[in-house]
Coordinates of C-alpha atoms in Angstrom, one line a residue:
M3 CA -137.6 -89.2 73.4
K4 CA -135.0 -89.7 70.6
I5 CA -136.6 -87.0 68.5
A6 CA -136.4 -84.6 71.5
S7 CA -132.8 -85.4 72.0
I8 CA -131.9 -84.7 68.3
L9 CA -133.8 -81.4 68.3
A10 CA -132.0 -80.3 71.5
G11 CA -128.7 -81.1 69.9
V12 CA -129.5 -78.9 66.9
A13 CA -130.6 -76.0 69.2
V14 CA -127.3 -76.1 71.1
A15 CA -125.4 -76.0 67.9
A16 CA -127.2 -72.9 66.8
L17 CA -126.7 -71.1 70.1
T18 CA -123.0 -71.8 70.4
A19 CA -122.1 -70.7 66.9
S20 CA -119.8 -67.7 67.0
A21 CA -121.4 -64.5 65.7
A22 CA -118.0 -63.1 64.9
S23 CA -116.9 -65.8 62.6
A24 CA -118.0 -66.8 59.1
G25 CA -117.9 -70.3 57.9
E26 CA -119.8 -73.5 57.1
I27 CA -121.8 -75.8 59.4
N28 CA -121.7 -79.4 58.1
Q29 CA -122.0 -82.0 60.9
G30 CA -124.3 -84.8 62.1
Q31 CA -124.7 -88.1 63.9
F32 CA -126.0 -91.5 63.1
T33 CA -127.0 -94.4 65.4
L34 CA -126.3 -98.1 64.8
Q35 CA -128.5 -100.8 66.3
G36 CA -127.0 -104.2 65.4
L37 CA -125.7 -103.0 62.0
G38 CA -122.2 -101.7 62.9
F39 CA -120.4 -104.9 63.7
P40 CA -119.5 -105.9 60.1
L41 CA -117.8 -102.6 59.6
G42 CA -116.1 -102.6 63.0
W43 CA -118.3 -99.9 64.4
A44 CA -119.9 -100.4 67.8
N45 CA -123.6 -100.0 68.3
G46 CA -124.7 -96.6 69.5
T47 CA -124.5 -93.0 68.3
H48 CA -121.5 -91.8 66.2
N49 CA -120.5 -88.5 64.9
A50 CA -120.2 -88.1 61.1
P51 CA -117.8 -88.3 59.4
L52 CA -116.5 -91.5 61.0
T53 CA -113.6 -93.7 59.7
I54 CA -113.9 -97.5 59.7
P55 CA -111.5 -98.7 62.4
G56 CA -108.2 -99.8 60.9
T57 CA -108.9 -98.3 57.5
N58 CA -109.0 -95.0 55.7
I59 CA -112.6 -95.6 54.6
G60 CA -115.3 -93.6 56.3
L61 CA -118.8 -92.5 56.2
D62 CA -118.5 -89.0 54.8
L63 CA -120.7 -86.0 55.7
G64 CA -122.4 -86.1 52.3
A65 CA -123.5 -89.7 53.0
N66 CA -124.8 -88.8 56.5
K67 CA -126.6 -85.8 55.0
A68 CA -128.3 -88.0 52.4
N69 CA -129.2 -90.6 55.0
A70 CA -130.8 -87.9 57.2
L71 CA -133.3 -87.4 54.3
N72 CA -133.9 -91.1 53.7
G73 CA -137.1 -92.1 55.5
A74 CA -136.5 -95.8 54.6
S75 CA -133.0 -96.1 55.9
P76 CA -132.2 -98.7 58.6
V77 CA -129.8 -96.2 60.2
S78 CA -131.0 -93.2 62.2
S79 CA -129.3 -90.0 61.2
W80 CA -129.5 -86.2 61.8
H81 CA -127.5 -83.7 59.9
A82 CA -127.0 -79.9 60.1
N83 CA -125.8 -78.0 57.0
G84 CA -125.5 -74.2 56.7
Q85 CA -123.2 -71.2 56.4
S86 CA -122.8 -67.6 57.5
G87 CA -121.3 -64.6 55.8
A88 CA -118.0 -63.1 56.6
N89 CA -117.5 -59.7 58.4
N90 CA -117.5 -56.6 56.2
G91 CA -114.8 -54.6 57.9
N92 CA -112.6 -55.2 60.9
A93 CA -114.1 -56.3 64.1
A94 CA -112.8 -54.9 67.3
V95 CA -113.4 -55.2 71.0
S96 CA -113.5 -51.5 71.4
D97 CA -114.4 -48.6 69.0
G98 CA -115.0 -44.9 69.2
A99 CA -114.2 -41.5 67.7
T100 CA -113.1 -38.0 68.7
F101 CA -115.0 -35.0 67.4
T102 CA -113.2 -31.7 67.2
L103 CA -115.5 -28.7 68.0
N104 CA -114.6 -25.5 66.3
G105 CA -116.1 -22.0 66.4
N106 CA -114.7 -18.5 65.7
V107 CA -114.9 -15.4 67.9
S108 CA -114.4 -12.1 66.2
T109 CA -111.6 -9.8 67.2
D110 CA -113.0 -6.7 68.9
C111 CA -111.5 -3.7 70.7
A112 CA -113.7 -1.2 72.5
Y113 CA -113.6 2.3 73.9
Y114 CA -117.0 3.6 74.7
S115 CA -117.4 7.3 74.0
G116 CA -120.9 7.4 72.7
T117 CA -121.3 8.6 69.1
G118 CA -118.7 10.5 67.1
N119 CA -116.1 12.9 68.4
H120 CA -116.8 15.4 71.1
T121 CA -115.8 19.0 71.9
L122 CA -115.1 19.6 75.6
N123 CA -115.0 23.3 76.3
F124 CA -113.2 24.7 79.3
G125 CA -115.0 27.9 78.9
T126 CA -112.9 30.7 80.3
I127 CA -109.3 30.0 81.1
G128 CA -108.8 32.5 83.9
I129 CA -106.1 35.1 83.7
Y130 CA -105.1 38.0 85.8
A131 CA -107.1 40.6 84.0
S132 CA -107.3 43.7 86.1
D133 CA -104.9 46.6 85.9
D134 CA -103.9 46.3 89.6
T135 CA -102.5 42.8 89.4
G136 CA -99.0 44.0 88.7
P137 CA -97.1 43.7 85.4
A138 CA -95.6 40.3 86.2
A139 CA -98.9 38.6 86.6
A140 CA -100.9 40.5 84.0
F141 CA -102.6 38.2 81.5
T142 CA -101.1 35.0 83.0
M143 CA -103.2 32.0 84.1
T144 CA -104.7 32.3 87.6
D145 CA -104.6 28.5 88.1
S146 CA -104.0 25.2 86.3
A147 CA -106.8 23.6 84.3
E148 CA -107.8 19.9 84.7
L149 CA -110.1 17.5 83.0
K150 CA -111.1 13.9 83.6
I151 CA -112.6 11.8 80.7
Q152 CA -114.0 8.5 82.1
T153 CA -115.6 5.5 80.4
N154 CA -116.7 2.3 82.0
L155 CA -115.8 0.1 78.9
A156 CA -112.4 -0.1 77.3
G157 CA -110.3 -3.1 76.2
C158 CA -109.7 -5.8 73.6
N159 CA -110.3 -9.5 73.4
T160 CA -106.8 -10.3 72.0
K161 CA -103.3 -8.9 72.4
N162 CA -103.3 -5.2 71.7
T163 CA -101.6 -1.8 71.9
V164 CA -103.0 1.2 73.8
K165 CA -101.9 4.5 72.3
I166 CA -102.5 7.9 73.7
S167 CA -101.7 10.9 71.5
K168 CA -102.4 14.6 71.7
V169 CA -102.1 18.0 69.9
N170 CA -101.4 20.8 72.4
M171 CA -103.9 23.6 72.6
V172 CA -102.8 26.4 70.2
N173 CA -104.2 29.9 69.7
A174 CA -105.2 30.8 66.1
V175 CA -103.0 34.0 66.4
T176 CA -99.5 33.1 65.4
T177 CA -97.9 36.5 64.9
G178 CA -98.2 40.0 66.2
F179 CA -97.1 39.4 69.9
D180 CA -94.0 39.5 71.9
A181 CA -92.9 35.9 72.2
L182 CA -90.8 36.7 75.2
V183 CA -93.8 37.4 77.4
F184 CA -96.7 35.8 75.6
Q185 CA -97.3 32.2 74.4
N186 CA -99.9 31.0 71.8
D187 CA -99.8 27.4 73.0
L188 CA -101.0 25.6 76.0
P189 CA -99.1 22.2 76.5
F190 CA -101.0 19.6 78.6
S191 CA -100.2 16.2 80.0
V192 CA -102.4 13.1 79.8
D193 CA -102.4 10.1 82.2
A194 CA -104.4 7.1 80.9
K195 CA -105.5 4.9 83.9
Y196 CA -107.0 1.4 83.4
K197 CA -106.4 -2.3 84.4
A198 CA -104.6 -4.7 82.1
G199 CA -101.7 -7.1 82.0
P200 CA -98.7 -7.8 79.8
I201 CA -99.1 -10.0 76.8
N202 CA -97.7 -13.2 78.4
T203 CA -99.5 -13.1 81.7
T204 CA -102.9 -14.0 83.1
V205 CA -102.9 -11.2 85.8
A206 CA -104.2 -7.7 85.2
T207 CA -102.9 -4.8 87.3
N208 CA -103.6 -1.1 87.5
Q209 CA -101.9 0.8 84.7
I210 CA -100.9 4.4 84.3
L211 CA -99.8 5.3 80.8
P212 CA -98.3 8.8 80.9
L213 CA -98.0 11.3 78.1
A214 CA -95.9 14.3 79.2
A215 CA -96.8 17.9 78.4
N216 CA -93.6 18.3 76.3
A217 CA -94.0 14.9 74.6
T218 CA -93.6 15.0 70.8
A219 CA -94.7 11.3 70.2
P220 CA -97.7 9.2 71.4
A221 CA -97.4 7.0 74.4
T222 CA -98.0 3.3 73.8
R223 CA -98.1 0.1 75.8
Q224 CA -98.8 -3.5 74.8
H225 CA -101.2 -5.8 76.7
G226 CA -102.9 -9.2 76.6
A227 CA -106.7 -9.3 76.4
W228 CA -108.3 -7.0 78.9
K229 CA -111.3 -4.9 79.7
S230 CA -111.9 -2.3 82.4
P231 CA -113.0 1.2 83.0
M232 CA -110.5 3.9 81.7
T233 CA -109.8 7.4 82.9
L234 CA -107.9 10.1 80.9
D235 CA -106.5 12.6 83.4
I236 CA -105.7 15.8 81.5
K237 CA -103.8 18.7 83.1
I238 CA -102.8 22.1 81.7
A239 CA -100.3 23.4 84.1
Q240 CA -100.2 27.1 85.1
Q241 CA -98.0 28.7 82.4
P242 CA -95.2 31.2 83.1
K243 CA -96.1 33.5 80.2
A244 CA -99.1 35.6 79.5
L245 CA -101.9 34.2 77.3
L246 CA -103.2 35.8 74.1
A247 CA -106.9 36.6 73.7
G248 CA -109.0 34.1 71.7
D249 CA -109.5 30.4 71.5
Y250 CA -106.9 27.8 72.3
T251 CA -107.7 24.5 70.6
G252 CA -106.1 21.1 70.8
S253 CA -107.1 17.4 71.0
V254 CA -106.4 14.1 72.8
S255 CA -106.9 10.7 71.3
V256 CA -107.0 7.2 72.6
E257 CA -106.7 4.1 70.4
I258 CA -106.9 0.5 71.4
K259 CA -105.7 -1.6 68.5
A260 CA -105.5 -5.4 68.1
D261 CA -102.0 -6.7 67.4
L262 CA -102.8 -8.9 64.4

């Protein structure tokens, strides 16, 4: 029964030792049965170290440890001796980390027009050609000419500038005609229609970017990121003067450029 009690005491000591602290275990007990009275100690079990009552003399831990190994001792003893290592680092009741995720998206602006540049031929630009039209109408346009260029993909994934520019249609003939009644150029207007928003907004609205027939500079407008279909409405108004024979050639250009 005594042995079982001693073993139970050792087990409790092991279970209650703090896992977070480092230090030394050096403790024990001894039991006196009729031997303690000369020293002033009562019979029974005592913790080591123990000081003799009324003095500074005591049974130190080393003596109790030695006695716990002495099989011929008249005093029963048990002793526990051990140590643990200190923490490496700082212990905390809470720990964690924040991981920043990073990836890059390439800047891209798009205007789908298939491959390369294209020639769009009006064919015949009708004029009053017969000799019974009267001198005022002779060789002048019978009607305006119109063209729509549509794409279902235009836009940019960052702030950008849309630019519409043109070169009016011009006849290769530059001399040899009466400029008071003939013209070798055909001015035209362009309206770019699409859906986008200003740079500092999250709302896209319908846009019309106009380039007048008499414009001498491109038309531009800044936007935030956008994508939508785009239509270029081109109109050659009916001109007041007669037209020269031959080809009239011009161009219209659209550019969507990231503002880097």
